[in-house]
Amino acid sequence: MGWREAWHLGDVAFGELSFQAVYAFRMGNVVPATSARALVPKAERRVTQSKVVVSIVLGLLAVGAAAFLHRGTAFSNALFGVPIPPTVLDTGVLTGVLTLDAAFLWWTGLQVIPALLSSAVLPVLEPLPIDAVTFRRAATILYLRLFDVPILTVLVVTPVALGLALGPAAGVAIFPGVVASVVFSLALSLLTGRFFVRRIQGARGGGGGSVVRWTLLLLWLLPSFAILGFVTAGTRFLFLLTDLAGGGASVARDLLYVAYPVPFALLSGVAAHGTAGAGLDPGAAIAVGAAVVGYLALTGWAGVWLYGEIRELGHLPVAPTAPGPLTSHRLRPQSAPRAVLTKDLRIASRTPGYAFLLLLPILDAVALGLLTVVDAPQAAAARSLALGTVTAAALLATFFGPAFFAIEVLGYSYGRTLPMRDRSVVLGKTALIALIYLVASVIVLVLASIRVFEPLLFAAFVAAELPAVVAGAFVEMGWLFRRARTSGLPVANLYSGGWIAFLIAIPGLFVAGAPLLVYHFIGLPGMALVALAELAVFAPFALGGSE
Amino acid sequence: MAAELLPDDATPLRIDGLTVQYGERRAVSALSVTVRPGEIYGLLGSNGAGKSSTIKAVVGLVRPVGGRVRVFGRDTVTDSLRTKAEIGYVPETSMLYDALTPREFLEFVAGVRRLDPATATARAQTYATAFRLDSEFEEPIVSLSNGTRQKVLLIAAFLHAPRLLVLDEPLNGLDPRSVRIVKDLLRRYVVEGGRGVLFSTHTMEVAQELCHRVGILDGGVLQGEGTVPELRSRIARGDASLEEIFLRLTREDEGLPDAVALLGER
């Protein structure tokens, strides 16, 4: 059998994967009371929509960066207030683009791989008389189809946009870097996905297991940290690059120039504007050249490794840690909303996609809190930054709200057979969102207090916003439950269900954000009043009339 | 006592004219079945006969388009929380929270069912030891075999000592020892407290051995119901096995010798 047969097999497997990712029948979801014939195209449409959403983000990133660089140093001078040589500016911005491309694709892979494994599409093919080469090709095609539109967007839009903005040479020069970013992200997704299955999903419960799992999960946040880092510290990176480029030969400069993906970005910058101002003395140029060659070799090796290892996805065992002695059968039942909250935290501790959602607002708070301590020049600025970070925590926690409902898809049907009110689930999920907001807020305010000690103001701000966060969560959960009850369709994983989750998050964000908008006009009391009014309006929507 | 003479609140399960439909396809048609106190009622049928759809309607996973289902007199649609509190359910496929361990899953179920810690712990310990689940009690469910997952579901079904057990192919994947335990458990379970069991299976031997009465479904319609002797008299064969009764009532015996002969030729 050849590539043609492999494509056919991969196509069939991808259809099934889309179906399972959306409807999760293998996880126990029940068939919606509609024609089963309509479900398959609907599932494929949902997955395509999600790919398009990811691709739009990646495309906008490339086009936005190209448009920014097209305006060049005049724009950057006006924006940053300091002159930055064009090559250095290109290098800094394109480093950000390549990093974000890789991080975003890696993050997408982390979301998708658990769905790929739980759908069991490859094990279904295992017993069939398919030769090893064809099977591997089919598995590769299946894996690539998870990312196809986003990958094509990165590979095509980035060089083309850059070519149009900075000239064809810059567009061509960025292409190796784009390829490297794509291959690295796909390989990292597989590598970390395997690690997840073996070390986290299969980890025992009880004892200190949850501490170990949460610690390991922090490793999974590296890609999101890369995203976060560039969003929050991109300007500082640009200034650092400018300083090192203009500061003559130094070990720090050379180390930065060979760190991935800087050499690829530098290549494109040099192709567009030459070496002026880039600090590329012969030694640095050789180092950059060697780094490019080295990374391209690593890209080739990663591609070969990926092709060789991808077959394992067909029979990846969930390998539990060595069975240990049972210490106790003790059960500690909790009230229904607390039971839902505890269950979600436990599921998140073995499901990196959800752990990410819990930890991102908290890590964002840590990063920005530290920035406040280090960077804010005056107490007033530190205060504004701290309150802004609390605002970000509130909005992030609310934005990811719909995803916490998605946890219900795991065993959703069984949950519906239990004597549990929808209200209990809504309260459990809302408590989770409020908890994330409070933990993130407390962290940032404790850090900010090192700089500016105003505990009463900070506590009042957090407390005034809390009802709005709860109201925003109520809007999202109330809507999701109505939708789930009418269509029988839970929002599945974030990739396949991202489109709906995104739509439902928008009104939640408006509700959570409204008091923050009025804060500057009518102060804390007004903010608290608006938040409480929202809570009074939306609590009945989510909690009333549910069985 | 005849089913119609039983008071509603003493009847574990009364299904009247149940109709379940998926889009254009009708899975169950005007089905009426009663599970009496102290009775294990077997629901038999071929693939797609409507057994699981009936069970899903009983436990609230599917909303019927017609008819009523009452559990100890309470309607499963209008009073679903109370009826769910009375039911212990084992689904056909192992619908579980894969990322939890059996202990964590049972703790969640016990919380939702408002069990006190001492009772929940004692019952979990009893059943886990009986099913030899101790060594897997702290392993994530995703890493467990099908049979072990089925044991977890059985323990969850028994955990709150329900008055009605609804079991959809509960012996699937179980080892012989556990099958024996479940059968003995069910026989003893229905002796006290007016409890009842609705039990679906493909295995005629199990149904014949375990069930007080059986109902035979075909195409979503009840083709026959009663004790095995009553069904024998219906097909006028005093020595017929339940399998023969089933094949006759569902008319699945038509063309059966030809099909077997055809396979023999291949």
Short mmCIF file of C-alpha atoms in Angstrom, two decimals, chain A residues 16-376:
data_model
loop_
_atom_site.label_atom_id
_atom_site.label_comp_id
_atom_site.label_asym_id
_atom_site.label_seq_id
_atom_site.Cartn_x
_atom_site.Cartn_y
_atom_site.Cartn_z
CA GLU A 16 -13.83 9.62 13.41
CA LEU A 17 -11.53 11.78 15.53
CA SER A 18 -13.58 14.89 14.71
CA PHE A 19 -16.75 13.02 15.58
CA GLN A 20 -15.40 11.77 18.91
CA ALA A 21 -13.76 15.09 19.76
CA VAL A 22 -17.08 16.89 19.39
CA TYR A 23 -19.58 14.32 20.62
CA ALA A 24 -17.33 12.27 22.94
CA PHE A 25 -19.39 9.10 22.67
CA ARG A 26 -16.45 7.02 23.80
CA MET A 27 -16.42 9.13 26.95
CA GLY A 28 -20.05 8.27 27.59
CA ASN A 29 -21.95 11.09 25.98
CA VAL A 30 -25.42 10.06 24.79
CA VAL A 31 -26.60 10.46 21.22
CA PRO A 32 -28.48 13.77 20.78
CA ALA A 33 -32.15 13.32 19.91
CA THR A 34 -31.55 14.32 16.29
CA SER A 35 -30.81 12.43 13.15
CA ALA A 36 -27.48 10.63 13.56
CA ARG A 37 -26.80 11.19 9.86
CA ALA A 38 -26.45 14.93 10.45
CA LEU A 39 -23.93 14.55 13.27
CA VAL A 40 -20.85 13.63 11.22
CA PRO A 41 -20.82 16.68 8.91
CA LYS A 42 -21.70 18.86 11.88
CA ALA A 43 -18.70 17.53 13.81
CA GLU A 44 -16.38 18.08 10.86
CA ARG A 45 -17.74 21.60 10.47
CA ARG A 46 -17.10 22.34 14.14
CA VAL A 47 -13.51 21.12 13.95
CA THR A 48 -12.91 23.16 10.79
CA GLN A 49 -14.35 26.25 12.48
CA SER A 50 -11.92 25.78 15.35
CA LYS A 51 -8.99 25.37 13.00
CA VAL A 52 -10.04 28.55 11.24
CA VAL A 53 -10.19 30.44 14.55
CA VAL A 54 -6.62 29.35 15.40
CA SER A 55 -5.52 30.18 11.86
CA ILE A 56 -7.06 33.65 12.00
CA VAL A 57 -5.11 34.37 15.18
CA LEU A 58 -1.87 33.15 13.59
CA GLY A 59 -2.60 34.99 10.35
CA LEU A 60 -3.37 38.24 12.14
CA LEU A 61 -0.14 37.88 14.08
CA ALA A 62 1.89 37.61 10.87
CA VAL A 63 0.01 40.36 9.04
CA GLY A 64 0.07 42.64 12.09
CA ALA A 65 3.82 42.19 12.53
CA ALA A 66 4.44 42.79 8.83
CA ALA A 67 2.28 45.93 8.85
CA PHE A 68 4.15 47.20 11.92
CA LEU A 69 7.53 46.56 10.32
CA HIS A 70 6.39 48.15 7.06
CA ARG A 71 6.05 51.45 8.89
CA GLY A 72 9.51 50.75 10.26
CA THR A 73 11.52 52.83 12.64
CA ALA A 74 9.35 55.96 12.36
CA PHE A 75 6.50 54.04 13.90
CA SER A 76 8.68 52.43 16.56
CA ASN A 77 10.25 55.79 17.45
CA ALA A 78 6.82 57.27 18.00
CA LEU A 79 5.71 54.21 19.96
CA PHE A 80 8.74 53.58 22.13
CA GLY A 81 10.34 57.02 22.17
CA VAL A 82 13.82 55.66 21.44
CA PRO A 83 15.48 55.05 18.06
CA ILE A 84 15.81 51.36 17.19
CA PRO A 85 17.87 50.34 14.14
CA PRO A 86 15.63 48.74 11.47
CA THR A 87 17.44 45.39 11.47
CA VAL A 88 17.21 45.17 15.24
CA LEU A 89 13.52 46.11 15.13
CA ASP A 90 12.86 43.41 12.51
CA THR A 91 14.80 40.88 14.55
CA GLY A 92 12.92 41.66 17.74
CA VAL A 93 9.47 41.60 16.19
CA LEU A 94 10.11 38.50 14.10
CA THR A 95 11.56 36.68 17.10
CA GLY A 96 8.23 37.35 18.75
CA VAL A 97 6.29 36.11 15.72
CA LEU A 98 8.27 32.86 15.43
CA THR A 99 8.07 32.22 19.17
CA LEU A 100 4.34 32.86 19.24
CA ASP A 101 3.80 30.63 16.18
CA ALA A 102 5.64 27.76 17.84
CA ALA A 103 4.04 28.34 21.24
CA PHE A 104 0.53 28.62 19.84
CA LEU A 105 0.86 25.46 17.75
CA TRP A 106 2.38 23.61 20.70
CA TRP A 107 -0.45 24.77 22.93
CA THR A 108 -2.95 23.61 20.31
CA GLY A 109 -1.21 20.22 20.23
CA LEU A 110 -1.53 19.92 24.00
CA GLN A 111 -5.26 20.45 23.66
CA VAL A 112 -5.67 17.97 20.84
CA ILE A 113 -3.51 15.01 21.81
CA PRO A 114 -5.64 13.84 24.77
CA ALA A 115 -8.66 13.89 22.42
CA LEU A 116 -6.66 11.95 19.86
CA LEU A 117 -5.80 9.29 22.43
CA SER A 118 -9.24 9.03 24.00
CA SER A 119 -10.90 8.76 20.58
CA ALA A 120 -8.96 5.51 20.02
CA VAL A 121 -9.03 6.00 16.25
CA LEU A 122 -5.63 4.45 15.64
CA PRO A 123 -6.12 1.38 17.86
CA VAL A 124 -9.17 0.59 15.74
CA LEU A 125 -6.83 0.31 12.73
CA GLU A 126 -4.21 -1.74 14.58
CA PRO A 127 -5.72 -5.22 14.05
CA LEU A 128 -6.23 -4.64 10.32
CA PRO A 129 -3.67 -6.06 7.90
CA ILE A 130 -1.97 -2.74 7.20
CA ASP A 131 1.79 -2.78 6.69
CA ALA A 132 3.94 -0.76 9.07
CA VAL A 133 4.94 1.87 6.51
CA THR A 134 1.37 2.61 5.45
CA PHE A 135 0.23 2.70 9.07
CA ARG A 136 2.95 5.18 9.92
CA ARG A 137 2.04 7.33 6.94
CA ALA A 138 -1.65 7.22 7.91
CA ALA A 139 -0.79 8.19 11.49
CA THR A 140 1.38 11.05 10.21
CA ILE A 141 -1.40 12.29 7.93
CA LEU A 142 -3.88 12.10 10.80
CA TYR A 143 -1.53 14.02 13.08
CA LEU A 144 -0.83 16.70 10.48
CA ARG A 145 -4.52 17.12 9.75
CA LEU A 146 -5.05 18.16 13.34
CA PHE A 147 -2.99 21.26 12.51
CA ASP A 148 -3.36 21.52 8.73
CA VAL A 149 -5.01 24.93 8.25
CA PRO A 150 -3.00 26.61 11.06
CA ILE A 151 0.26 25.14 9.69
CA LEU A 152 -0.53 26.30 6.17
CA THR A 153 -1.38 29.74 7.51
CA VAL A 154 1.97 30.01 9.28
CA LEU A 155 3.95 28.61 6.35
CA VAL A 156 2.28 30.77 3.71
CA VAL A 157 0.99 33.96 5.33
CA THR A 158 4.13 34.79 7.34
CA PRO A 159 6.62 34.78 4.42
CA VAL A 160 4.15 36.38 2.01
CA ALA A 161 3.16 39.16 4.42
CA LEU A 162 6.77 39.82 5.26
CA GLY A 163 7.75 39.70 1.60
CA LEU A 164 5.15 42.34 0.80
CA ALA A 165 6.15 44.52 3.75
CA LEU A 166 9.94 44.28 3.67
CA GLY A 167 10.73 42.87 0.25
CA PRO A 168 10.96 39.38 -1.26
CA ALA A 169 14.38 38.68 0.27
CA ALA A 170 13.01 39.11 3.80
CA GLY A 171 10.06 36.86 2.97
CA VAL A 172 12.30 34.11 1.65
CA ALA A 173 14.76 34.51 4.53
CA ILE A 174 12.08 33.97 7.18
CA PHE A 175 10.86 30.73 5.60
CA PRO A 176 13.45 28.40 7.24
CA GLY A 177 12.57 29.89 10.61
CA VAL A 178 8.87 29.34 10.01
CA VAL A 179 9.47 25.73 9.01
CA ALA A 180 11.62 25.20 12.12
CA SER A 181 8.92 26.68 14.35
CA VAL A 182 6.26 24.41 12.86
CA VAL A 183 8.34 21.23 13.10
CA PHE A 184 9.54 22.01 16.63
CA SER A 185 5.99 22.68 17.83
CA LEU A 186 4.68 19.43 16.33
CA ALA A 187 7.54 17.43 17.84
CA LEU A 188 7.13 19.14 21.22
CA SER A 189 3.40 18.41 21.16
CA LEU A 190 4.06 14.72 20.65
CA LEU A 191 6.88 14.61 23.19
CA THR A 192 4.97 16.40 25.91
CA GLY A 193 1.75 14.59 25.01
CA ARG A 194 3.49 11.29 25.62
CA PHE A 195 4.89 12.58 28.87
CA PHE A 196 1.43 13.65 29.90
CA VAL A 197 -0.09 10.25 29.22
CA ARG A 198 2.64 8.38 31.03
CA ARG A 199 3.37 10.56 34.00
CA ILE A 200 0.33 12.67 34.71
CA GLN A 201 -2.77 10.95 33.38
CA GLY A 202 -1.61 7.65 34.84
CA ALA A 203 -0.50 9.04 38.20
CA ARG A 204 -1.93 7.46 41.33
CA GLY A 205 -4.26 9.33 43.63
CA GLY A 206 -3.90 9.90 47.34
CA GLY A 207 -0.88 10.95 49.38
CA GLY A 208 1.20 13.71 47.85
CA GLY A 209 0.28 12.65 44.32
CA SER A 210 -1.67 15.77 43.55
CA VAL A 211 1.27 18.00 44.54
CA VAL A 212 3.56 16.09 42.17
CA ARG A 213 0.98 16.26 39.39
CA TRP A 214 0.47 20.01 39.73
CA THR A 215 4.24 20.51 39.79
CA LEU A 216 4.64 18.49 36.59
CA LEU A 217 1.80 20.40 35.03
CA LEU A 218 3.76 23.60 35.46
CA LEU A 219 6.09 22.25 32.77
CA TRP A 220 3.14 22.21 30.45
CA LEU A 221 2.73 25.89 30.86
CA LEU A 222 6.02 26.63 29.13
CA PRO A 223 4.33 27.37 25.79
CA SER A 224 1.76 29.58 27.40
CA PHE A 225 4.51 31.29 29.35
CA ALA A 226 6.23 31.96 26.04
CA ILE A 227 3.02 33.54 24.75
CA LEU A 228 2.54 35.46 27.96
CA GLY A 229 6.18 36.50 28.07
CA PHE A 230 6.04 38.09 24.66
CA VAL A 231 2.73 39.72 25.27
CA THR A 232 3.83 41.25 28.55
CA ALA A 233 7.56 41.68 28.11
CA GLY A 234 7.96 42.10 24.35
CA THR A 235 8.93 45.73 24.62
CA ARG A 236 11.57 44.99 27.24
CA PHE A 237 13.01 42.29 24.98
CA LEU A 238 13.25 44.79 22.14
CA PHE A 239 15.11 47.28 24.34
CA LEU A 240 17.45 44.53 25.55
CA LEU A 241 18.17 43.52 21.97
CA THR A 242 18.83 47.15 21.02
CA ASP A 243 21.21 47.61 23.94
CA LEU A 244 23.17 44.43 23.22
CA ALA A 245 23.31 45.08 19.46
CA GLY A 246 24.68 48.57 20.00
CA GLY A 247 26.97 47.66 22.87
CA GLY A 248 29.75 45.94 20.95
CA ALA A 249 30.96 42.37 21.24
CA SER A 250 29.81 40.55 24.35
CA VAL A 251 29.00 37.05 25.48
CA ALA A 252 25.44 38.12 26.32
CA ARG A 253 24.91 39.43 22.79
CA ASP A 254 26.31 36.29 21.18
CA LEU A 255 24.23 34.05 23.44
CA LEU A 256 21.11 35.98 22.54
CA TYR A 257 21.96 35.85 18.84
CA VAL A 258 22.23 32.08 18.82
CA ALA A 259 19.16 31.45 20.98
CA TYR A 260 16.21 30.07 19.01
CA PRO A 261 14.53 31.71 17.08
CA VAL A 262 16.65 34.89 17.09
CA PRO A 263 19.08 33.76 14.32
CA PHE A 264 16.20 33.12 11.90
CA ALA A 265 14.65 36.49 12.70
CA LEU A 266 18.04 38.16 12.31
CA LEU A 267 18.46 36.49 8.92
CA SER A 268 15.27 38.10 7.70
CA GLY A 269 16.16 41.46 9.24
CA VAL A 270 19.55 41.44 7.52
CA ALA A 271 17.92 40.42 4.22
CA ALA A 272 15.63 43.45 4.48
CA HIS A 273 17.91 46.15 5.87
CA GLY A 274 21.48 44.86 5.89
CA THR A 275 23.71 44.57 8.91
CA ALA A 276 23.79 48.23 9.95
CA GLY A 277 23.18 48.68 13.66
CA ALA A 278 22.84 44.95 14.25
CA GLY A 279 26.26 44.54 15.85
CA LEU A 280 27.10 41.70 13.50
CA ASP A 281 30.86 41.55 13.67
CA PRO A 282 32.52 38.57 11.93
CA GLY A 283 32.47 36.46 15.08
CA ALA A 284 28.77 37.10 15.69
CA ALA A 285 27.98 36.49 12.01
CA ILE A 286 29.71 33.11 12.13
CA ALA A 287 27.87 32.22 15.33
CA VAL A 288 24.52 33.20 13.80
CA GLY A 289 25.28 31.23 10.62
CA ALA A 290 26.28 28.18 12.62
CA ALA A 291 23.16 28.50 14.75
CA VAL A 292 20.93 28.64 11.66
CA VAL A 293 22.60 25.55 10.22
CA GLY A 294 22.41 23.80 13.58
CA TYR A 295 18.72 24.58 14.05
CA LEU A 296 17.95 23.46 10.51
CA ALA A 297 19.73 20.17 11.21
CA LEU A 298 17.75 19.88 14.43
CA THR A 299 14.57 20.59 12.47
CA GLY A 300 15.39 17.76 10.08
CA TRP A 301 16.15 15.43 12.96
CA ALA A 302 12.92 16.43 14.74
CA GLY A 303 10.95 15.73 11.56
CA VAL A 304 12.50 12.29 11.20
CA TRP A 305 11.96 11.60 14.91
CA LEU A 306 8.34 12.70 14.62
CA TYR A 307 7.73 10.41 11.66
CA GLY A 308 9.34 7.52 13.50
CA GLU A 309 7.53 8.03 16.80
CA ILE A 310 4.13 9.02 15.55
CA ARG A 311 3.05 5.42 15.13
CA GLU A 312 3.19 5.06 18.89
CA LEU A 313 0.07 7.15 19.13
CA GLY A 314 -1.76 4.03 18.02
CA HIS A 315 -0.89 2.10 21.11
CA LEU A 316 0.16 4.54 23.76
CA PRO A 317 -0.53 2.80 27.02
CA VAL A 318 -1.55 4.81 29.99
CA ALA A 319 1.20 3.50 32.20
CA PRO A 320 0.31 4.00 35.83
CA THR A 321 3.03 4.41 38.37
CA ALA A 322 3.96 1.24 40.21
CA PRO A 323 0.88 0.01 42.12
CA GLY A 324 1.18 0.90 45.74
CA PRO A 325 -0.49 -0.49 48.82
CA LEU A 326 -3.95 0.80 49.59
CA THR A 327 -3.80 2.89 52.72
CA SER A 328 -7.50 3.46 53.24
CA HIS A 329 -10.93 3.15 51.64
CA ARG A 330 -11.93 6.32 53.39
CA LEU A 331 -14.38 8.47 51.45
CA ARG A 332 -15.02 12.08 52.38
CA PRO A 333 -18.24 13.08 50.63
CA GLN A 334 -18.89 16.79 50.23
CA SER A 335 -21.97 18.82 49.37
CA ALA A 336 -22.87 18.64 45.67
CA PRO A 337 -21.36 22.02 44.60
CA ARG A 338 -18.16 21.30 46.56
CA ALA A 339 -18.07 17.78 45.13
CA VAL A 340 -18.23 19.31 41.63
CA LEU A 341 -15.45 21.78 42.49
CA THR A 342 -13.21 19.06 43.97
CA LYS A 343 -13.86 16.76 41.02
CA ASP A 344 -12.93 19.51 38.57
CA LEU A 345 -9.69 20.27 40.39
CA ARG A 346 -8.81 16.58 40.43
CA ILE A 347 -9.62 16.18 36.74
CA ALA A 348 -7.56 19.29 35.95
CA SER A 349 -4.62 17.84 37.87
CA ARG A 350 -4.53 14.98 35.34
CA THR A 351 -5.66 16.96 32.29
CA PRO A 352 -3.11 19.56 31.21
CA GLY A 353 -5.54 21.34 28.91
CA TYR A 354 -7.70 22.22 31.89
CA ALA A 355 -4.81 22.76 34.27
CA PHE A 356 -3.60 25.37 31.83
CA LEU A 357 -6.87 27.26 32.15
CA LEU A 358 -6.69 27.22 35.91
CA LEU A 359 -3.06 28.21 36.12
CA LEU A 360 -2.82 30.79 33.34
CA PRO A 361 -4.62 33.64 35.17
CA ILE A 362 -2.60 32.83 38.28
CA LEU A 363 0.72 32.76 36.43
CA ASP A 364 -0.24 35.95 34.64
CA ALA A 365 -0.77 37.51 38.05
CA VAL A 366 2.63 36.26 39.24
CA ALA A 367 4.39 37.61 36.14
CA LEU A 368 2.71 40.99 36.22
CA GLY A 369 3.01 41.21 39.98
CA LEU A 370 6.76 40.71 39.74
CA LEU A 371 6.89 43.27 36.95
CA THR A 372 5.11 45.70 39.23
CA VAL A 373 7.70 45.18 41.93
CA VAL A 374 10.66 45.50 39.61
CA ASP A 375 9.52 47.97 37.01
CA ALA A 376 6.93 50.44 38.27
#
